[in-house]
Every structure is written in C-alpha cells, then in structure tokens.
Tab-separated table of C-alpha atoms and ligand atoms in Angstrom:
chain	number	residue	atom	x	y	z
A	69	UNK	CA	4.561	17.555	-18.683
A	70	UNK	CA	6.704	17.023	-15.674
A	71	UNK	CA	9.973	15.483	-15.166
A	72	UNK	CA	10.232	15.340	-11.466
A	73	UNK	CA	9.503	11.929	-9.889
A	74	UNK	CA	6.669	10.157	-8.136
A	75	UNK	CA	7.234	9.984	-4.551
A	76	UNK	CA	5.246	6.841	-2.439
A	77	UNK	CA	5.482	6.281	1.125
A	78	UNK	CA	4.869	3.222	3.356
A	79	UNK	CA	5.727	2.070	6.507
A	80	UNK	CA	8.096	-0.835	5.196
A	81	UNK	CA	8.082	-3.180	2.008
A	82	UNK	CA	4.314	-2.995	1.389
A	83	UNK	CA	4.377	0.172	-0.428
A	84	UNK	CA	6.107	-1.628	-3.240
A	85	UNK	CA	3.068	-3.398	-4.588
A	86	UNK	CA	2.494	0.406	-5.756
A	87	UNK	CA	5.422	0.599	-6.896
A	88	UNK	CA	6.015	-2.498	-8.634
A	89	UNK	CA	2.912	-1.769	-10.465
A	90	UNK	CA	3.893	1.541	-11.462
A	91	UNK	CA	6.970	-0.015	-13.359
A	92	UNK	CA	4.985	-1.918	-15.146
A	93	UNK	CA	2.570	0.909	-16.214
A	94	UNK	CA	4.468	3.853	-16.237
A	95	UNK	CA	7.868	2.576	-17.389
A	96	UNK	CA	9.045	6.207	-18.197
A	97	UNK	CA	8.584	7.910	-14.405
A	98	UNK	CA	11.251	8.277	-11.942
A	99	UNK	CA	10.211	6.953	-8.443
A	100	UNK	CA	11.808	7.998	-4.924
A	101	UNK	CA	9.953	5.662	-2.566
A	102	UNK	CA	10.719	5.494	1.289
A	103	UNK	CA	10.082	2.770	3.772
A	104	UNK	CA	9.643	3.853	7.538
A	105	UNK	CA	11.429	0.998	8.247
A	106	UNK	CA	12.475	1.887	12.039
A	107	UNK	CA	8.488	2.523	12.818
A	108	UNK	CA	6.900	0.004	11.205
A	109	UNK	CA	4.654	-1.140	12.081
A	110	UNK	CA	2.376	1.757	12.049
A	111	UNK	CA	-1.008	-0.367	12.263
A	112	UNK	CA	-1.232	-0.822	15.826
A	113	UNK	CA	0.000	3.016	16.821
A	114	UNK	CA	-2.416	6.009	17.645
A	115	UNK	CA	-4.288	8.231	15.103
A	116	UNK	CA	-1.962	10.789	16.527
A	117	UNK	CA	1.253	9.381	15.880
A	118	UNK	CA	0.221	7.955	12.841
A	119	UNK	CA	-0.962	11.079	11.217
A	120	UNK	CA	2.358	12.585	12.248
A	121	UNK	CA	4.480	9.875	10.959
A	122	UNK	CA	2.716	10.215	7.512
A	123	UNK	CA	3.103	14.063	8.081
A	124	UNK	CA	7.142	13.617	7.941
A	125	UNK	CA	7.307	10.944	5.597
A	126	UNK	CA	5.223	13.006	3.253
A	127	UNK	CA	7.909	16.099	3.792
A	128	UNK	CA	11.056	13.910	3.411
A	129	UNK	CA	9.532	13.277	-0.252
A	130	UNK	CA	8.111	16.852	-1.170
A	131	UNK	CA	12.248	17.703	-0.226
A	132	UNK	CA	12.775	15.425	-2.897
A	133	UNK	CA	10.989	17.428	-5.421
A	134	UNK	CA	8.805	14.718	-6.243
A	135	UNK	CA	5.460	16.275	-8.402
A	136	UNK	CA	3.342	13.779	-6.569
A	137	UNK	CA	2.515	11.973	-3.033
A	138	UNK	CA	1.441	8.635	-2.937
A	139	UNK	CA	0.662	7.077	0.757
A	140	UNK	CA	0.561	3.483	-0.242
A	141	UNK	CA	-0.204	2.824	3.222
A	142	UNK	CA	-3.626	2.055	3.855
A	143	UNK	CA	-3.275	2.604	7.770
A	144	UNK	CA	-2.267	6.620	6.644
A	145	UNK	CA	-4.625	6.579	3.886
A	146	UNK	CA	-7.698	5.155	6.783
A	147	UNK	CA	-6.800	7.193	9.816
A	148	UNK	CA	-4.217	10.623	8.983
A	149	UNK	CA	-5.574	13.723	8.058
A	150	UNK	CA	-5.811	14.388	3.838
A	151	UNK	CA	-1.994	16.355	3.132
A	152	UNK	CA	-3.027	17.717	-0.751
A	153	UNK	CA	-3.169	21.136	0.653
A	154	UNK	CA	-0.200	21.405	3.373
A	155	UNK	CA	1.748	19.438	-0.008
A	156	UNK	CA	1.051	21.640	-2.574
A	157	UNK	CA	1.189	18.964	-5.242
A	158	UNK	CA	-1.140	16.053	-5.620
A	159	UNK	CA	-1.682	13.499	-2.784
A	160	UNK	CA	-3.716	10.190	-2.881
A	161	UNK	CA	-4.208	7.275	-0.546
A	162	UNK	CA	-5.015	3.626	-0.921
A	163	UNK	CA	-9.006	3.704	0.162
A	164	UNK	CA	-10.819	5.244	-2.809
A	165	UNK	CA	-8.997	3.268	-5.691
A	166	UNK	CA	-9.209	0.017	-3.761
A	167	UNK	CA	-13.179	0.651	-2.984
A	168	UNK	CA	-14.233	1.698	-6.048
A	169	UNK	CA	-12.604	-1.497	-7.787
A	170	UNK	CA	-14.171	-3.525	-5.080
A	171	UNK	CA	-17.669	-2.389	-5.900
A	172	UNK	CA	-17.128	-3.716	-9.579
A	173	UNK	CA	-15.925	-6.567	-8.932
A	174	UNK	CA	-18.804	-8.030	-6.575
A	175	UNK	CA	-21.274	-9.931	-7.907
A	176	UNK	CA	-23.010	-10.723	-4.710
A	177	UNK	CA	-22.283	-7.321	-2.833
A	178	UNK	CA	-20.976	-9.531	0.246
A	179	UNK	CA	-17.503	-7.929	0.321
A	180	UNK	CA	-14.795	-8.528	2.837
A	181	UNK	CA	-12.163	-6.170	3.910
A	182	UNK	CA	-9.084	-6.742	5.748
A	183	UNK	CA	-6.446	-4.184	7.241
A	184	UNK	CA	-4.614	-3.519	10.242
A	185	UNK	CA	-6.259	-2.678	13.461
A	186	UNK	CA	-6.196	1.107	13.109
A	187	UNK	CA	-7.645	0.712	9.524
A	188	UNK	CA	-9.825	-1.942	10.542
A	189	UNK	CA	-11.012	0.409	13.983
A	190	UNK	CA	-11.571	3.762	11.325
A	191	UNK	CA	-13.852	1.515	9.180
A	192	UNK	CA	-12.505	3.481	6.138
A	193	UNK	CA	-13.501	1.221	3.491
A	194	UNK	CA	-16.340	-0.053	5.020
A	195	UNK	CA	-17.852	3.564	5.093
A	196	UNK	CA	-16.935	4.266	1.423
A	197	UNK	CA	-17.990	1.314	0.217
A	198	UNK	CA	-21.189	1.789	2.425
A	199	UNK	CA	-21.620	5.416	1.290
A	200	UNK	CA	-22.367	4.237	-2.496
A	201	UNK	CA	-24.142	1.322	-1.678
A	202	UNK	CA	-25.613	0.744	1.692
A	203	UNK	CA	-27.254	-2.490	1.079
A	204	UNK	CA	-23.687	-3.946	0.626
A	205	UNK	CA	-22.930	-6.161	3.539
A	206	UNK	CA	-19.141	-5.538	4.592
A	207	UNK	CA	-17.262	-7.553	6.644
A	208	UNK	CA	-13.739	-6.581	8.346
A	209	UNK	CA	-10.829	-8.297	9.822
A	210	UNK	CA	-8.109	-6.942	11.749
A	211	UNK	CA	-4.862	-9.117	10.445
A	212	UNK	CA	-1.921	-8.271	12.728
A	213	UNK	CA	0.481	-10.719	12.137
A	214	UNK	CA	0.500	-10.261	8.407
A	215	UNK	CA	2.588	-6.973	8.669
A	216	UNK	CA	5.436	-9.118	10.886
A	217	UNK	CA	5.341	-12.127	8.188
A	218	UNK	CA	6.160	-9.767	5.530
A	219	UNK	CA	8.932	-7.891	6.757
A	220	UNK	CA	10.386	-10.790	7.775
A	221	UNK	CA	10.165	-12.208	4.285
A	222	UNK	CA	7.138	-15.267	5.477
A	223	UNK	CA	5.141	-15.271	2.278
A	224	UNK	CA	5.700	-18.715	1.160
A	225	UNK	CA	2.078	-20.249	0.875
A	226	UNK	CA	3.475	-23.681	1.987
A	227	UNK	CA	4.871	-22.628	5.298
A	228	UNK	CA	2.866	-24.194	7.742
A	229	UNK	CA	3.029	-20.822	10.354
A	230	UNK	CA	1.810	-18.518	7.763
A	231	UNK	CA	-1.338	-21.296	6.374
A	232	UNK	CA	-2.089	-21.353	9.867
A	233	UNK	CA	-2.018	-17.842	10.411
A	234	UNK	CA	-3.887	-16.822	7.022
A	235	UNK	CA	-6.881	-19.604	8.071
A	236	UNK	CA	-7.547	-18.301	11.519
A	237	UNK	CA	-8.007	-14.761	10.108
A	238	UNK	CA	-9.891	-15.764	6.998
A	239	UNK	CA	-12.010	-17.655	8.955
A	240	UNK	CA	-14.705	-15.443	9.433
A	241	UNK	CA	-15.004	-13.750	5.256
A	242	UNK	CA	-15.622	-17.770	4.469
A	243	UNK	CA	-18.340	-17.954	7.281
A	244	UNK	CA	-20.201	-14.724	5.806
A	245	UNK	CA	-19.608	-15.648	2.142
A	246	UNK	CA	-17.883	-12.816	0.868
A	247	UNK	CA	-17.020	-12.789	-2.958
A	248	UNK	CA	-14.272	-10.158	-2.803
A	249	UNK	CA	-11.788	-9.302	-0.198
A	250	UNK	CA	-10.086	-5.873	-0.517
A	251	UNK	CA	-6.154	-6.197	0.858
A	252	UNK	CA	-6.437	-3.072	2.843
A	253	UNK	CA	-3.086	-3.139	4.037
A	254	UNK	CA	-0.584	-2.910	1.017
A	255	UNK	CA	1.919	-5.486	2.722
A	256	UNK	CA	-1.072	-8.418	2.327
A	257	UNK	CA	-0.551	-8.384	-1.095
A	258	UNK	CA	2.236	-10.437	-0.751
A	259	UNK	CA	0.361	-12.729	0.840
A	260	UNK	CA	-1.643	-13.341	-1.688
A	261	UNK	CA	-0.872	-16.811	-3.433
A	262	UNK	CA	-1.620	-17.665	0.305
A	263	UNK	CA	-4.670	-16.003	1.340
A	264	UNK	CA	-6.106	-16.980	-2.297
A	265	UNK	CA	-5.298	-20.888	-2.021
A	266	UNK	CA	-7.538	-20.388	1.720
A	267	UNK	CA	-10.418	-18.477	-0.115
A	268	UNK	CA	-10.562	-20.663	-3.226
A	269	UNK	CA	-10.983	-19.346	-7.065
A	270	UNK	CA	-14.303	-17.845	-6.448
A	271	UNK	CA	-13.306	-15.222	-4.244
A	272	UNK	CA	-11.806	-11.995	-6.095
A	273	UNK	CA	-8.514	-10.226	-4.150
A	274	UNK	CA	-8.377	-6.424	-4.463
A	275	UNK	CA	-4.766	-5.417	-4.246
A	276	UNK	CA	-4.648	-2.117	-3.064
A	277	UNK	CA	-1.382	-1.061	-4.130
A	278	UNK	CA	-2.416	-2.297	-7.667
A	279	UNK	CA	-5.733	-0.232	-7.623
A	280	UNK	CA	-3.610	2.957	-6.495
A	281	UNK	CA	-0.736	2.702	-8.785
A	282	UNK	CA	-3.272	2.792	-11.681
A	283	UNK	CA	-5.001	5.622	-9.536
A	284	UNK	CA	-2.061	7.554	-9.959
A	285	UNK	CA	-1.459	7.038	-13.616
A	286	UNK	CA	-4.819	8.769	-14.308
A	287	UNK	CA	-4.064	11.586	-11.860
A	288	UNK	CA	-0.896	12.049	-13.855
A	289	UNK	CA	-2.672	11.827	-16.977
A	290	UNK	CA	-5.776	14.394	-16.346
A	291	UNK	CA	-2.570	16.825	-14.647
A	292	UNK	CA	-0.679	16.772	-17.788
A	293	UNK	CA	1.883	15.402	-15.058
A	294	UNK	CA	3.225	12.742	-17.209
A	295	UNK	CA	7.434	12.590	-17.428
A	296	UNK	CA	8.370	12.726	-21.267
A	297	UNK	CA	12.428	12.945	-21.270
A	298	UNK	CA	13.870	10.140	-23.687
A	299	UNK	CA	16.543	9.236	-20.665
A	300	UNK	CA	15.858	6.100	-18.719
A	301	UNK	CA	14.154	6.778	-15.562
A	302	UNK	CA	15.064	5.861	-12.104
A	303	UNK	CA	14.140	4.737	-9.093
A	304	UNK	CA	15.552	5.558	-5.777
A	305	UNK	CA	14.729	3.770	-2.437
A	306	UNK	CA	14.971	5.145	1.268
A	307	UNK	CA	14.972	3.726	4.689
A	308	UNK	CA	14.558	4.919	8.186
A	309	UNK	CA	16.637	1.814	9.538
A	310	UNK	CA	19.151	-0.134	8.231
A	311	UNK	CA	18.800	-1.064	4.589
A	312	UNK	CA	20.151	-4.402	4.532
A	313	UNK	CA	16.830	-6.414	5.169
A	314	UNK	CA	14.817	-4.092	2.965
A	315	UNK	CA	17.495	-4.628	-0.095
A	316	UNK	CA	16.592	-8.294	0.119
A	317	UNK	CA	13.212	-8.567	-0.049
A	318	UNK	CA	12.697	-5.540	-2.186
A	319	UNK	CA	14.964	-6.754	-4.822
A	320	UNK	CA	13.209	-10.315	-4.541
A	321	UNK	CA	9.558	-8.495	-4.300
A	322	UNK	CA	10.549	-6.528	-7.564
A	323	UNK	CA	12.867	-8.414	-9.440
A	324	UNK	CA	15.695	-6.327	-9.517
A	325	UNK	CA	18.335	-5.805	-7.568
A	326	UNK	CA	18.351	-2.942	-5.681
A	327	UNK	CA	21.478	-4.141	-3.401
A	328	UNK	CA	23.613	-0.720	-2.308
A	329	UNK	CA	20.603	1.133	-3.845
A	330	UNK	CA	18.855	2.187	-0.632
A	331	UNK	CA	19.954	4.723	1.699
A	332	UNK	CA	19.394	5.614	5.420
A	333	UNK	CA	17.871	8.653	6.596
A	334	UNK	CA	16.650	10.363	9.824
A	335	UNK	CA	12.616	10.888	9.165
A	336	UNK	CA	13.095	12.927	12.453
A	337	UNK	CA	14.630	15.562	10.879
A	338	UNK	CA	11.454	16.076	8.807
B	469	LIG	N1	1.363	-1.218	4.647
B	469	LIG	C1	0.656	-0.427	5.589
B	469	LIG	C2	-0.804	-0.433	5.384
B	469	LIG	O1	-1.177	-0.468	4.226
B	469	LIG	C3	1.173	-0.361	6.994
B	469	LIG	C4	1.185	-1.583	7.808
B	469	LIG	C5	1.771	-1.334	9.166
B	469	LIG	O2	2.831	-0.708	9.231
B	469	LIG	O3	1.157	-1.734	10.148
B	469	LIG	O4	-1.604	-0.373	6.282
C-alpha cells in the first residue's frame, strides 16, 4: 500500500481524460496533475525540447512525492526518452495501453491513428501496432488544429469551424476504411462526439487517456501501490501559465469545480 498520490502530466487540458477516468476508477487515490500550460503546444516542437519539457514536468511531480508518473501526453509518450529509471518510481505513457486496446478492437485490422505532428512523424503507434501484427494496415494523420480548438474550449460538434476542421482531417481514415481510430493525442478526446458523428457508428474511437488511466490502475494493483486511508482523497491541479482559462474548462471537462483550485508554478525551476 501507498498513500502518496498519482502524479500525470500533459501539456494543457488533455491530460484530464486520464484523469477524469481515474476518478471514476480509482475513487480512493489522490491526484496532483500539471498542465504545461505556457508551452503548449508541445506537438509541433523538436524531439529535443520535447523530451526536456517532459524531463521537468516529470521532476516538478516526483517533488511532489507522487508514487507514480503518468505522461498522458502522447507527443512525450511518442518522441521523449522512457524516465522509469532517472524517476525512481513507476512511469508509463499513452502508446502501449492505447495500441494494445486498438488491436482488440479491430475487426478488419484497417486501423487509423491520429496525433500531432511529432507523434504522427515518430510513427509510435504505427510501429507497435505493426510490431504484433504486421499485416495490419495503419493509417496516420497529423491533426494540428485539434490541440488549439481544445484549449480554447471549441468542442461543440455543431460548430461549423470545428465540423469543418474534423472532416478535412478525417478525410483520408474514411477513404482507407479504417474500423478503429486511436486518439493519439489525449486532447482529441474531447473531440470526440465530433470526430464520431464524421466517422459514423461503425468506426470504434480509442481514447487514449481512457486506455492509460486503466493502465495505471493495474500497475498500481500488481505494485501493491494502491492508496487505502479511509480519508477522502484529493486532487490538486498545476499550471505553468495563468490558471484562469484552465479552471474553466477543467471544471466543465470534469464536472467539478475546480475554480481557485489550480496554482501557478515556474516548470523552469525544475
Ligand atoms: N495532449 C498532448 C498529446 O497527447 C499534447 C498536445 C500538444 O501539446 O501538442 O500529444
């Protein structure tokens, strides 16, 4: 057993689908989760910078005393160096929970995977998925814009910028017949009531903050990691920029407010 919390990283909101599927399943854990808010976003920036970003972001949360490291970032999890052993306590990423899910779920092993350009460029997924079963057919899409929508709190499936937006990138899984589409990026599944009305009801979504939240349970679980204090746990939320925007659609994203909640930090200082 272990009382300390789980600590999850992103570069903005999107790490939240992790999180807001770890409430649900592990109602008892504390969380500290902390949103690189004044570098997001991270997709379109160099391996380099990238892996160092996820290198400080990972140290502002082991200072926390957290007993785990989630990067619920699937541009870190695609392109930065693995941290378990500079850590010390258990790390995961976004790509093997997400990949693994995706190979169940295909019926016609046509699957389609979309990300931001430097996850998209590292062909992450692709490779895993390719590794177990190289008569798969894979098909990736670089989705830029999605990241900007959903900071800016665009997810509503009837705006007509983001249905144009989600058709031009989907364009391409409908004209190769995918039957599942992994959400590489953990801010696209926010998106999803809108990318799902594009694909139609035949087409499976893998959400990979979903797959990596449950991920984590059973890495708690086989670590004899799990918290078991009666108290109510908590949840605490950092920023690198000013909360304000991030208390908004957080609270809305989770459904609960979280207003005065989040504080400000310097990830330089880490
Ligand atoms: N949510 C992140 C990901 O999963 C980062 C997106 C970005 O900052 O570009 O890739």
């Amino acid at each position: 057993m272990n009382n300390e919390a789980i600590g999850v990283f992103d570069s903005g909101l999107g790490g939240l689908t992790a999180v807001r599927e770890m409430l649900e399943i592990l109602p008892n854990e504390n969380i500290v989760y902390f949103g690189d808010t004044g570098r997001v976003p991270y997709g379109s920036k160099s391996t380099r910078t990238i892996s160092k970003y996820a290198m400080q972001d990972a140290r502002f949360l082991k200072k926390q005393g957290v007993k785990m490291i989630v990067a619920a970032c699937g541009t870190v999890s695609s392109v930065a160096p693995d941290l378990t052993e500079e850590l010390g306590v258990p790390y995961t990423g976004v790509v093997y929970p997400t990949c693994f899910t995706a190979i169940r779920a295909t019926k016609t092993g046509r699957i389609g995977v979309i990300g931001t350009a430097a996850t998209i460029a590292s062909h992450s997924y692709k490779n895993r998925i390719r590794q177990k079963h190289p008569e798969f057919t894979v098909i990736e899409q670089a989705c830029p814009l999605y990241v900007p929508l959903v900071e800016n709190g665009m997810t509503d499936p009837d705006d007509e910028i983001v249905r144009l937006i989600v058709s031009r990138y989907m364009a391409v899984m409908k004209e190769n017949r995918v039957d599942a589409i992994i959400l590489g990026c953990t801010h696209y599944p926010l998106l999803t009531e809108a990318i799902s009305r594009e694909m139609g009801p035949d087409v499976t979504l893998i959400d990979s903050g979903k797959e990596t939240a449950l991920y984590t349970k059973k890495i708690l679980e086989e670590n004899h990691l799990l918290r078991d204090e009666p108290s109510a746990p908590d949840a605490r939320y950092f920023v690198s920029d000013t909360p304000a925007d991030f208390e908004k659609y957080a609270g809305i994203f989770l459904k609960r407010n979280i207003e005065n909640r989040v504080q400000q930090i310097n990830i330089e200082e880490y």
